[in-house]
mmCIF file of C-alpha atoms and ligand atoms in Angstrom:
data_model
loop_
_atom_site.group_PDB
_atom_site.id
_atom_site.type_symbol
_atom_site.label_atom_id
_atom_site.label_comp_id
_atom_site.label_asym_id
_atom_site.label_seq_id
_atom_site.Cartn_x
_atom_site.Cartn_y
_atom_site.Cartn_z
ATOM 1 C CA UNK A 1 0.000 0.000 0.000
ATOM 2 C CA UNK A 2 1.455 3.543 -1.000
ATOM 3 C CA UNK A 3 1.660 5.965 2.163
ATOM 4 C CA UNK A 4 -0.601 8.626 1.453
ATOM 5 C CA UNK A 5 -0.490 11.581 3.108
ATOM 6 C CA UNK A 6 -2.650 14.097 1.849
ATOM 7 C CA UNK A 7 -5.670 15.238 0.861
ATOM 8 C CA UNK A 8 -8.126 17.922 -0.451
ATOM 9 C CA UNK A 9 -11.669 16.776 0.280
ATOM 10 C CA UNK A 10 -15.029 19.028 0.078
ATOM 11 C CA UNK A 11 -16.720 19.574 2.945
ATOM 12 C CA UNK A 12 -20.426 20.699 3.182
ATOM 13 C CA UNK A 13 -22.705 21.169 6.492
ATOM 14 C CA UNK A 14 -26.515 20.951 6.319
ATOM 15 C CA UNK A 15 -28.239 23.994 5.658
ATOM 16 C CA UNK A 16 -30.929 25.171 8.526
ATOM 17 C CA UNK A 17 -34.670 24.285 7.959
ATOM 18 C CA UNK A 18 -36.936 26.798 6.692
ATOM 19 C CA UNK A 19 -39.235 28.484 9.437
ATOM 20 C CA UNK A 20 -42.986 27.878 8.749
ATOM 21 C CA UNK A 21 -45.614 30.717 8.486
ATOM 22 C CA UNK A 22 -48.985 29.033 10.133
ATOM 23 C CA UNK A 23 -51.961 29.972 11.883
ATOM 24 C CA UNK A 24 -54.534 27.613 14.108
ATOM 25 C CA UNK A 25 -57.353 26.787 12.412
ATOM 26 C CA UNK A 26 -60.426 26.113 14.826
ATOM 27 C CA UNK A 27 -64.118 25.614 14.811
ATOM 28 C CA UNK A 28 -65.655 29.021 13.920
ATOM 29 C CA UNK A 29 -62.301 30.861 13.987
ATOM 30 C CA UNK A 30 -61.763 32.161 10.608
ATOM 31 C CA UNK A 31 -57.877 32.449 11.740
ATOM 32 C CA UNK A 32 -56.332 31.970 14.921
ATOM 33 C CA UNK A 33 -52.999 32.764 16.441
ATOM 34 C CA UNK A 34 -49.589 31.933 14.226
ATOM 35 C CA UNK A 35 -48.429 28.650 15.074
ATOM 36 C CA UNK A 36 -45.650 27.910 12.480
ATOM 37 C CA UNK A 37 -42.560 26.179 13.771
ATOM 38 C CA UNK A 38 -38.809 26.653 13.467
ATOM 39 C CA UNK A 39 -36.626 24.936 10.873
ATOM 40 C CA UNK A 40 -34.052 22.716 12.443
ATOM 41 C CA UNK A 41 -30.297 22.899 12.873
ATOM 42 C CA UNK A 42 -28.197 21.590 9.583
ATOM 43 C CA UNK A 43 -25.694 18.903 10.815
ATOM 44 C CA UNK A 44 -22.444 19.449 11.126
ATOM 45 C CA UNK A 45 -19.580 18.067 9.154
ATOM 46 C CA UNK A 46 -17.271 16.779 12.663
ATOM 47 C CA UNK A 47 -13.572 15.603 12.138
ATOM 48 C CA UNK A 48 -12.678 13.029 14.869
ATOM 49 C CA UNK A 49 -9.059 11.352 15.571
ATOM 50 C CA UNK A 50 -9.280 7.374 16.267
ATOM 51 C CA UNK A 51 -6.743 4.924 16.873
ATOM 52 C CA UNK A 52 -7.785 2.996 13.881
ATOM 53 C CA UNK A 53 -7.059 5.145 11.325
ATOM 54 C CA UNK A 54 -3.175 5.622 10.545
ATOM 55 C CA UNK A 55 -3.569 7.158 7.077
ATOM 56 C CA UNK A 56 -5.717 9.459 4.691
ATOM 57 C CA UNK A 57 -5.787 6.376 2.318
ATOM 58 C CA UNK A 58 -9.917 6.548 2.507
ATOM 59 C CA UNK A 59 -9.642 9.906 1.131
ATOM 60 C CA UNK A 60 -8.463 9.199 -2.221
ATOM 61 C CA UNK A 61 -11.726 7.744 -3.175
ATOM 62 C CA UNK A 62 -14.437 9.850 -1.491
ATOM 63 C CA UNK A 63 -13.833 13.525 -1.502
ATOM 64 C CA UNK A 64 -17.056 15.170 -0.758
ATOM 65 C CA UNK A 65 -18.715 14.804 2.562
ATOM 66 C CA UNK A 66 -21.881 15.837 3.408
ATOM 67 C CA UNK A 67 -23.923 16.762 6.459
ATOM 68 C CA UNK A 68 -27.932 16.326 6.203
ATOM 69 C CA UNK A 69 -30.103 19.309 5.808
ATOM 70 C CA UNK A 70 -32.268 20.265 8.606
ATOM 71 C CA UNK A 71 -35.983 19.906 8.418
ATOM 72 C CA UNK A 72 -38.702 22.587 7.731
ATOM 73 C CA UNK A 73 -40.575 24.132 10.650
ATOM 74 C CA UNK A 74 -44.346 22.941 10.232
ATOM 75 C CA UNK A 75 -47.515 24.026 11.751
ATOM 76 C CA UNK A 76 -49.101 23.493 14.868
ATOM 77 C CA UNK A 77 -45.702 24.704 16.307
ATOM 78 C CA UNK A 78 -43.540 21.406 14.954
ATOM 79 C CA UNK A 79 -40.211 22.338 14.486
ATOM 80 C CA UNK A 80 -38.116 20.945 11.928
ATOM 81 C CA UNK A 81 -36.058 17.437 12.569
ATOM 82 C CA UNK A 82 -32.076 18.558 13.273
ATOM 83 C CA UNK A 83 -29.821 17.042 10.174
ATOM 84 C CA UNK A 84 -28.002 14.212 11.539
ATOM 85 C CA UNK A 85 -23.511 15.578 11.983
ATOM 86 C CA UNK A 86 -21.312 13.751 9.668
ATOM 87 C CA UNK A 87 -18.512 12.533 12.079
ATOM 88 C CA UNK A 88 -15.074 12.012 9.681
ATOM 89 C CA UNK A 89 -12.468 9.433 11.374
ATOM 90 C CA UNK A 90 -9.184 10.884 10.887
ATOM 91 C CA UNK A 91 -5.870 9.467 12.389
ATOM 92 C CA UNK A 92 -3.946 11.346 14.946
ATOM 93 C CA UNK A 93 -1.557 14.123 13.439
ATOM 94 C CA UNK A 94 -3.611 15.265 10.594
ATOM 95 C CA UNK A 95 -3.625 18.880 10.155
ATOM 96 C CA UNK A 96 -6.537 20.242 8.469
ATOM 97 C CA UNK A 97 -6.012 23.860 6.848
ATOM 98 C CA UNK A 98 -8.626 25.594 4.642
ATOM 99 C CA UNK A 99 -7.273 24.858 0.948
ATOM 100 C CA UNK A 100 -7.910 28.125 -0.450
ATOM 101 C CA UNK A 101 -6.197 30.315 2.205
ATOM 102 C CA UNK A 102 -3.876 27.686 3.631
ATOM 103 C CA UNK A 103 -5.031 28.765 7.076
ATOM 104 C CA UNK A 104 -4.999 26.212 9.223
ATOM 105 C CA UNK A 105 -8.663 25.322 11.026
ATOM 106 C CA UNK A 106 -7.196 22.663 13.715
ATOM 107 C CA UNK A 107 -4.003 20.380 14.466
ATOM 108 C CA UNK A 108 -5.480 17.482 15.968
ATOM 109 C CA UNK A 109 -3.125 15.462 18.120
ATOM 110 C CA UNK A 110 -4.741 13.224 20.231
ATOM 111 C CA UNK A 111 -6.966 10.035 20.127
ATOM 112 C CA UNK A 112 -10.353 11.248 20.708
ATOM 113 C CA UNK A 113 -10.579 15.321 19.285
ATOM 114 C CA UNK A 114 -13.336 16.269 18.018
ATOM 115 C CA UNK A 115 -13.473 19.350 16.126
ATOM 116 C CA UNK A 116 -16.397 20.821 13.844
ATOM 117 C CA UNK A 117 -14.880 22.086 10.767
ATOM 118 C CA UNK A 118 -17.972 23.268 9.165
ATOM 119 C CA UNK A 119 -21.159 24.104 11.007
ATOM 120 C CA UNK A 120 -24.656 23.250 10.580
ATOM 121 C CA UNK A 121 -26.739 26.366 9.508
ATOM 122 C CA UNK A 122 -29.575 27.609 12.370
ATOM 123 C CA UNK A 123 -32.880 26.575 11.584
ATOM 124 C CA UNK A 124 -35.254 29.942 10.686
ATOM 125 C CA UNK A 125 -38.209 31.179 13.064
ATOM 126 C CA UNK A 126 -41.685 30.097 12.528
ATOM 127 C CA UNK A 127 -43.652 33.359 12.415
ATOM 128 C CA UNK A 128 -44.915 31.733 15.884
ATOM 129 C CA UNK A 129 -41.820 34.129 17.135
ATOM 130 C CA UNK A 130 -42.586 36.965 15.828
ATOM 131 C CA UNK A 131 -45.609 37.895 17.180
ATOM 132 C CA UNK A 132 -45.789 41.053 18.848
ATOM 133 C CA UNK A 133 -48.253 43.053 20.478
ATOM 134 C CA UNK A 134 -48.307 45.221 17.289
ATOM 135 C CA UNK A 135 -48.279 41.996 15.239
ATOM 136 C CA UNK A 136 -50.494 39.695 16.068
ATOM 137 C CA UNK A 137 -50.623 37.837 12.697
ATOM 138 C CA UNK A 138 -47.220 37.871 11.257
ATOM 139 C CA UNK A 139 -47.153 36.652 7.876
ATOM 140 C CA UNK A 140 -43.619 35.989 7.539
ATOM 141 C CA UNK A 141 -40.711 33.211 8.780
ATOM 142 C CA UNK A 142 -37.161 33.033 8.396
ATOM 143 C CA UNK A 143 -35.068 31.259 6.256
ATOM 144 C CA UNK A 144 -32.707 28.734 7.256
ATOM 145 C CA UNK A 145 -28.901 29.891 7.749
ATOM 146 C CA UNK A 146 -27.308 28.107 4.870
ATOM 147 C CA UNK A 147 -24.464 25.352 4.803
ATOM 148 C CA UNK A 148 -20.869 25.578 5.051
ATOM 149 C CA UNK A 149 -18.932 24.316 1.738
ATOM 150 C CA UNK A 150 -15.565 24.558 2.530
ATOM 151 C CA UNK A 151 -12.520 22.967 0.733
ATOM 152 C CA UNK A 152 -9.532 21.315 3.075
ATOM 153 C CA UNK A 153 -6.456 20.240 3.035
ATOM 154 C CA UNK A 154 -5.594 17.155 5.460
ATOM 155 C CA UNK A 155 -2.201 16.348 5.863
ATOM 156 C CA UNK A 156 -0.500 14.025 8.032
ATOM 157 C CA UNK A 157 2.282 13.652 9.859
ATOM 158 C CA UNK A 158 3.504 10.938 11.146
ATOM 159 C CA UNK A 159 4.086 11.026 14.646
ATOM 160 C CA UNK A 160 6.835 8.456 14.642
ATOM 161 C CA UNK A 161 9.828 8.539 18.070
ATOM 162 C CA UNK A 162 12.902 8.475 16.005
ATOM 163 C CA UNK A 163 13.541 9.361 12.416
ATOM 164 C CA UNK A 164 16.297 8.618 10.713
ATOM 165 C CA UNK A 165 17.969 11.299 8.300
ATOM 166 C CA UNK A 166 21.252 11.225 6.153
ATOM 167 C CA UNK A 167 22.919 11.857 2.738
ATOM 168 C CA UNK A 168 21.197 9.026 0.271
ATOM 169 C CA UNK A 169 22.715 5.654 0.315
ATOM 170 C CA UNK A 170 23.845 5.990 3.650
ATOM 171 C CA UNK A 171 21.759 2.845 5.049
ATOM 172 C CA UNK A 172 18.506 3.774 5.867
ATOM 173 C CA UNK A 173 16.522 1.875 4.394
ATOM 174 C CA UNK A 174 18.710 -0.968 5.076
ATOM 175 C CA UNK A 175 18.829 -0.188 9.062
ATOM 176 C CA UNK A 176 14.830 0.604 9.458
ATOM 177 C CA UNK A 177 14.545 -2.971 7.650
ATOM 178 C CA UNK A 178 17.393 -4.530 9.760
ATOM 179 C CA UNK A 179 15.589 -3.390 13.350
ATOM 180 C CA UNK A 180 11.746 -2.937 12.347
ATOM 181 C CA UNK A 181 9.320 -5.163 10.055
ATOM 182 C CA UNK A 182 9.224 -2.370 7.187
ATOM 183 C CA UNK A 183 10.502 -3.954 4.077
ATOM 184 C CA UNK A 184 11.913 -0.574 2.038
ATOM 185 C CA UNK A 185 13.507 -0.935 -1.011
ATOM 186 C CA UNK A 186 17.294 -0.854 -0.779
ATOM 187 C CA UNK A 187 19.469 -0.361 -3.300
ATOM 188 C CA UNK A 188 22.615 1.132 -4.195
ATOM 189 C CA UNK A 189 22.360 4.457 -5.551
ATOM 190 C CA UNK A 190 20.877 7.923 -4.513
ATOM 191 C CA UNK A 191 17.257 8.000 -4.321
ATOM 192 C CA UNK A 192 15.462 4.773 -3.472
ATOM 193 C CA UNK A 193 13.465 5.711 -1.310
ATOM 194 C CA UNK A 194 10.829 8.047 -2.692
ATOM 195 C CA UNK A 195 8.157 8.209 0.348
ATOM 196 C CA UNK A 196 8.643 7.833 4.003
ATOM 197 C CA UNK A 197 8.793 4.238 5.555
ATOM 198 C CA UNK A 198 7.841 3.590 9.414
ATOM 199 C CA UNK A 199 8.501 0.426 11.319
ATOM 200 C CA UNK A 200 8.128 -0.112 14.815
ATOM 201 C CA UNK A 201 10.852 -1.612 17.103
ATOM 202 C CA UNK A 202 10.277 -4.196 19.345
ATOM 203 C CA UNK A 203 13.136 -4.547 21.529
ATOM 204 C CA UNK A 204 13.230 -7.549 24.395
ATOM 205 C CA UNK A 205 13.527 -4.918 27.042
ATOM 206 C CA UNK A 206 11.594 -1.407 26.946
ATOM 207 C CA UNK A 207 8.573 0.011 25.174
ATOM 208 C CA UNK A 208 8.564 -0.044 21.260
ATOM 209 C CA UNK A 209 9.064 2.651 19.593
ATOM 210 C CA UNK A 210 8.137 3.962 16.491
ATOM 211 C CA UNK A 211 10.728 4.939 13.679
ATOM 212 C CA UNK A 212 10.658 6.870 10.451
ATOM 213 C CA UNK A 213 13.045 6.654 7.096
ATOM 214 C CA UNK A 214 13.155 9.716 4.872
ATOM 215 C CA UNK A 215 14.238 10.146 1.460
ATOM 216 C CA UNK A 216 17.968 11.652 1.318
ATOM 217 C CA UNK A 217 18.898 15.345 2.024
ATOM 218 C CA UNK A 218 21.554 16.630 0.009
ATOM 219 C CA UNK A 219 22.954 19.901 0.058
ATOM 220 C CA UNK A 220 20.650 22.118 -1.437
ATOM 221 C CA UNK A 221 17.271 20.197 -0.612
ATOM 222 C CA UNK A 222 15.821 23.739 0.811
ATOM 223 C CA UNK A 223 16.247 24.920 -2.790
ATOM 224 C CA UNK A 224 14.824 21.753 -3.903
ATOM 225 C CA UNK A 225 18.004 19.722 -4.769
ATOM 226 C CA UNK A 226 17.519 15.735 -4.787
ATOM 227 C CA UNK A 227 14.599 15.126 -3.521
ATOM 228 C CA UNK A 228 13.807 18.356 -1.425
ATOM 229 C CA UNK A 229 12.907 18.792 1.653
ATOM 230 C CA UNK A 230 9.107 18.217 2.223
ATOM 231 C CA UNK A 231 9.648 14.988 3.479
ATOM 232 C CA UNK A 232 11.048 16.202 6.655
ATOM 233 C CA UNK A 233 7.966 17.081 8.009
ATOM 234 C CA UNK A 234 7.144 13.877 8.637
ATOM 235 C CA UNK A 235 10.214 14.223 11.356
ATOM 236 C CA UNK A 236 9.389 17.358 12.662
ATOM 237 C CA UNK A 237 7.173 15.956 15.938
ATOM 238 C CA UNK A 238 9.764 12.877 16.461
ATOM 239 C CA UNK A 239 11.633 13.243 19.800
ATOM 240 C CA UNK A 240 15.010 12.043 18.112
ATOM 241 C CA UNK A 241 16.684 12.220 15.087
ATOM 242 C CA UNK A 242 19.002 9.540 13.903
ATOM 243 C CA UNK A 243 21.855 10.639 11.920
ATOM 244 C CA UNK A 244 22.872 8.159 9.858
ATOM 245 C CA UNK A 245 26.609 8.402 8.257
ATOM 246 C CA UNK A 246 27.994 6.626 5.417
ATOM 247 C CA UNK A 247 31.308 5.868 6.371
ATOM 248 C CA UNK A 248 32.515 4.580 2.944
ATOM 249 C CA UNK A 249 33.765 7.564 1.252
ATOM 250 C CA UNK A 250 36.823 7.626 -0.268
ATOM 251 C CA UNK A 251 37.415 10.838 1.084
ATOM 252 C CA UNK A 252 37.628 10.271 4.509
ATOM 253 C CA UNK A 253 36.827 13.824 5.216
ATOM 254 C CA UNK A 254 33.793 13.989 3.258
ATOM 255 C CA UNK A 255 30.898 12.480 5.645
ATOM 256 C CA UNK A 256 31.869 15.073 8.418
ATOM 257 C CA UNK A 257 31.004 17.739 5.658
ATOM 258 C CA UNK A 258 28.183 15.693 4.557
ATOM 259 C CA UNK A 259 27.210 16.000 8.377
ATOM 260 C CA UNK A 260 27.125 19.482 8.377
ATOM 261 C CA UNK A 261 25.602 19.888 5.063
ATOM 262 C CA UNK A 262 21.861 17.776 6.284
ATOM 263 C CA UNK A 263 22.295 20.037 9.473
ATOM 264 C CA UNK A 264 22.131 23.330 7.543
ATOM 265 C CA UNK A 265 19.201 21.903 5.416
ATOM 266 C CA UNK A 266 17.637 20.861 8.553
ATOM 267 C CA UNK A 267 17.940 24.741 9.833
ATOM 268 C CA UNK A 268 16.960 26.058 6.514
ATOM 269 C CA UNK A 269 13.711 24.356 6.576
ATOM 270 C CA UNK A 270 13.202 24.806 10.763
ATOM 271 C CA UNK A 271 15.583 26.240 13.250
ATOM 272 C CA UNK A 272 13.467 23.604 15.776
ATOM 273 C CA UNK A 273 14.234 20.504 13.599
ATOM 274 C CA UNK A 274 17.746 21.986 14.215
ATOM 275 C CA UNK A 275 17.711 21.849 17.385
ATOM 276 C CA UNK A 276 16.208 18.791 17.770
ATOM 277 C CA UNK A 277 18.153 15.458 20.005
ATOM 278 C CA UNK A 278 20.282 13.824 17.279
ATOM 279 C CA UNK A 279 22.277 10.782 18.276
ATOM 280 C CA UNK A 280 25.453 10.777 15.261
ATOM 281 C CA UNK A 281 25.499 7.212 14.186
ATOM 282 C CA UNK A 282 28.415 5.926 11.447
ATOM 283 C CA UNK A 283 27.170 3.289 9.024
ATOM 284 C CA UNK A 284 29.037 0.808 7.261
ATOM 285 C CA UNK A 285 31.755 -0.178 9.678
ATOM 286 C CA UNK A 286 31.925 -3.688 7.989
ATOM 287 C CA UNK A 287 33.880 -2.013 4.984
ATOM 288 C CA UNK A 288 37.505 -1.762 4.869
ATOM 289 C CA UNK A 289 38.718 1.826 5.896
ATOM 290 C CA UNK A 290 35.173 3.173 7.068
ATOM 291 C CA UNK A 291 37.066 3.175 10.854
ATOM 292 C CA UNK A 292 39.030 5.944 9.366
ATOM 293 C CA UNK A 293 35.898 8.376 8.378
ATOM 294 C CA UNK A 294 34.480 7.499 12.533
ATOM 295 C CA UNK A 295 38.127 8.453 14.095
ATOM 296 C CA UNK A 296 37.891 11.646 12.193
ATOM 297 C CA UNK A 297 33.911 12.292 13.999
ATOM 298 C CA UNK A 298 35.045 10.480 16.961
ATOM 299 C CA UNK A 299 37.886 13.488 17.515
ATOM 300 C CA UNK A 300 35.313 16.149 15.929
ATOM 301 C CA UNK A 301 33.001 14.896 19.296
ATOM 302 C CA UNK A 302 35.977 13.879 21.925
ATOM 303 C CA UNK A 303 33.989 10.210 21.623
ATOM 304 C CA UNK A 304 30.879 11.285 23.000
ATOM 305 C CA UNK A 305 27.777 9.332 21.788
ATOM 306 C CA UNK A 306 28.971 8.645 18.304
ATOM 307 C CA UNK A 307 27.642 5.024 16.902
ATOM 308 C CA UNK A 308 29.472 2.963 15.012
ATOM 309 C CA UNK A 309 27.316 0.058 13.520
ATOM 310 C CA UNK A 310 26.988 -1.880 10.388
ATOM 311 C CA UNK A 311 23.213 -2.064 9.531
ATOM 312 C CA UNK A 312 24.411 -5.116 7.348
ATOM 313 C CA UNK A 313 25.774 -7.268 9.660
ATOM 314 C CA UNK A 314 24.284 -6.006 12.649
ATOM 315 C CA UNK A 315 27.466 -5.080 14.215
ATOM 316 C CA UNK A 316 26.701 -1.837 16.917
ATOM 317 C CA UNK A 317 22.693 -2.220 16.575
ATOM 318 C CA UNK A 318 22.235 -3.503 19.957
ATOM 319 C CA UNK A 319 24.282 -0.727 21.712
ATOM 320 C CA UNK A 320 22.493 1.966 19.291
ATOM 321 C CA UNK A 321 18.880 0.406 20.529
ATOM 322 C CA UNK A 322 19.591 0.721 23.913
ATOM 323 C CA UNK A 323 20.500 4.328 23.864
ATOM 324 C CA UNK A 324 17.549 5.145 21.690
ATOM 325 C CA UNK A 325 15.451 3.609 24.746
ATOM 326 C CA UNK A 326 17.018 5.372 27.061
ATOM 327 C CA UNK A 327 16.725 8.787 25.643
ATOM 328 C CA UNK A 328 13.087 8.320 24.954
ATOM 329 C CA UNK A 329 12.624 7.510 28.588
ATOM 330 C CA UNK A 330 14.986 10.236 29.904
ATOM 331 C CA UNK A 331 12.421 12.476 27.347
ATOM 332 C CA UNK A 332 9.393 11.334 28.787
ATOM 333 C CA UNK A 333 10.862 11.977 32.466
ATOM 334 C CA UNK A 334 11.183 15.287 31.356
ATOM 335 C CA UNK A 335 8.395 16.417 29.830
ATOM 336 C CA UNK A 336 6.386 14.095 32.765
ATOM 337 C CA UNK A 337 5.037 17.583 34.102
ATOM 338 C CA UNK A 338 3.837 19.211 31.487
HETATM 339 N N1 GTP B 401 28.640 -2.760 3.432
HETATM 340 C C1 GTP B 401 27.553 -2.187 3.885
HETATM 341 N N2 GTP B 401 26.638 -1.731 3.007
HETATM 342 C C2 GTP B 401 25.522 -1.188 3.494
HETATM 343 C C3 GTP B 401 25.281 -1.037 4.880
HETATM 344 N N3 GTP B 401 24.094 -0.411 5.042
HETATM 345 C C4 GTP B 401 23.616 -0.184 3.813
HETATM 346 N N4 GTP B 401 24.458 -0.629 2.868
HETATM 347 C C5 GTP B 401 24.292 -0.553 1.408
HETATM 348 O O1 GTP B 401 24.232 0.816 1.029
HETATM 349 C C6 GTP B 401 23.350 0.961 -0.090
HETATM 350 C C7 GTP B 401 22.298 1.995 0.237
HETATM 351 O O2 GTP B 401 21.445 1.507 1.252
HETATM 352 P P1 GTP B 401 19.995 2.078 1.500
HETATM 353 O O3 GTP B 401 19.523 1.470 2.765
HETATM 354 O O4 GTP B 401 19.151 1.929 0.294
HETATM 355 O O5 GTP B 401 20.347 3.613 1.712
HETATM 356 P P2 GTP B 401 19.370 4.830 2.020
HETATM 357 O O6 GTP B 401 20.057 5.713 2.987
HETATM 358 O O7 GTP B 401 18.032 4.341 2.381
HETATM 359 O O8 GTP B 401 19.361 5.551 0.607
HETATM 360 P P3 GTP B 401 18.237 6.504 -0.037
HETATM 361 O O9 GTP B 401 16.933 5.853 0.133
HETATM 362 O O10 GTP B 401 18.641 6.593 -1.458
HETATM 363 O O11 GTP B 401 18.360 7.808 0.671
HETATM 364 C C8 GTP B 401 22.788 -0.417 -0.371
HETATM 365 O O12 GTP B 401 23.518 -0.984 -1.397
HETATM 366 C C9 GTP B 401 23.008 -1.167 0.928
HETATM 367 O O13 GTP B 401 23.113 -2.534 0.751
HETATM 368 C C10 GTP B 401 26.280 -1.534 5.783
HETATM 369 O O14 GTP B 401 26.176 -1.478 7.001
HETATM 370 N N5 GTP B 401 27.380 -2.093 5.207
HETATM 371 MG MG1 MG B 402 16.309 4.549 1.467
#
């Protein structure tokens, strides 16, 4: 299944019921009192977050949803039946944003929010209302309030722990499939992967956690190089970033500058992805002369937290898990009071 992660969907609430213009009819009484009813509510069009939904995958085949129209006010002082809401199941981190300003209506974040993006219209008055002691007979209702059409944006992000960023080919794809069930495509050359990937690891000893693999940031990607940079809001509410290093460069120089190159395109595109925790982890350790390319980080960072791993053989992954663990905790320790 392709991750889908937006959409632009019509929305439409229920316009209000009419108001009725009636008067009594009894025995004898040419015309009594009014007695015309109000027009009921239009229902709502309701966006909801649930736990079952983890994409906007529904919403490439149904883009209009409706609300019901509320019922016309009759006589004898019936009001109008409401129109029934419309409640949309979205999953947590969808955005919604009006698609014509771009302004955003809500970020929903939780399991459970509720939000009405487009109201029902009132129903009208029944000319029941209006009497007054100057008119007794009023010969006039009001209209409903009309719908709402509206057209939104949804657009999720994926609220994954840890996501793992880097130059392409620097493992990935290969490490999200060595610790996670998420089969990526590998391969070698820039640019497999096209879309985000998430897997969730299930370590022996503390709570899973979910991960995320980007396409590769090159220098540049603010401008649009490679593959740009939109992908990395799918990172921008992890807790961690991975930084994953190839170590395999000839150059033995050039994945430190690579380093600092994804850094700058993180701060182009958000000085808070920037400042984000980012564990430094060196790929590829199984190849000859890849030590060389970690001795030069290793004395760029005095040795502290730098990961040296081989996604292939598994070399390091343990070690790497463990800390990612603990820093989640440590995270959730601190934000405990919030
Ligand atoms: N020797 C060795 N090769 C590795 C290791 N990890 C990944 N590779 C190889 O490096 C190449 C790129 O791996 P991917 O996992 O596709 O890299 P990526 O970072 O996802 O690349 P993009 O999706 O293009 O950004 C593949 O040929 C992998 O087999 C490793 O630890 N050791
Ligand atoms: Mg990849």
């Amino acid at each position: 299944m392709k991750f889908i992660d937006e959409a632009t969907i019509t929305v439409e609430s229920g316009a209000g019921g009419r108001g009725c213009v009636s008067f009594r009819r009894e025995k004898f009484i040419e015309r009594g009192g009014p007695d015309g009813g109000d027009g009921g509510r239009g229902g709502s069009v309701i966006f909801k977050t649930t736990h079952r939904k983890r994409t906007l995958y529904d919403f490439r085949n149904k883009n209009i949803f409706k609300a019901q129209r509320g019922g016309h006010g009759q006589g004898k002082q019936k009001h109008g039946k409401s129109g029934s809401d419309l409640v949309v199941e979205i999953p947590p981190g969808t955005i919604i944003s009006d698609a014509d300003s771009g302004e955003i209506l809500h970020d929903f974040i939780d399991i459970g929010e509720t939000i009405t993006i487009a109201a029902g219209g009132r129903g009208g008055q029944g000319n029941k209302r209006f009497t007054t002691s100057r008119n007794r007979s009023p010969r006039f209702a009001q209209p409903g309030e009309p719908g709402i059409k509206l057209s939104i944006k949804l657009e999720l992000k994926i609220l994954a722990d840890v996501g793992i960023i880097g130059f392409p080919n620097a493992g990935k794809s290969t490490l999200i499939s060595s610790i996670t069930a998420a089969r990526p495509k590998i391969g070698n050359y820039p640019f497999t992967t096209l879309t985000p990937n998430l897997g969730v690891v299930q370590t022996g000893w503390g709570d899973p956690f979910v991960l995320a693999d980007i396409p590769g940031l090159i220098e540049g990607a603010h401008d649009g190089a490679g593959l740009g940079i939109r992908f990395l809001k799918h990172i921008e509410r992890t807790r961690i970033l991975l930084h994953l290093i190839d170590a395999t460069e000839i150059d033995h120089a050039l994945p430190l500058r690579n380093y600092h190159a994804v850094n700058n395109e993180l701060a182009q595109y958000n000085s808070s992805l920037a400042t984000k925790p980012q564990l430094v982890v060196i790929n590829k350790l199984d190849m000859p002369d890849a030590d060389k390319a970690a001795d030069i980080f290793c004395s760029e960072f005095n040795g502290d937290d730098i990961f040296l791993i081989s996604a292939k053989t598994g070399q390091g992954i343990k070690q790497l898990e463990s800390r990612l663990i603990q820093l989640l905790d440590n995270q959730l320790l601190d934000n405990s009071d919030e």
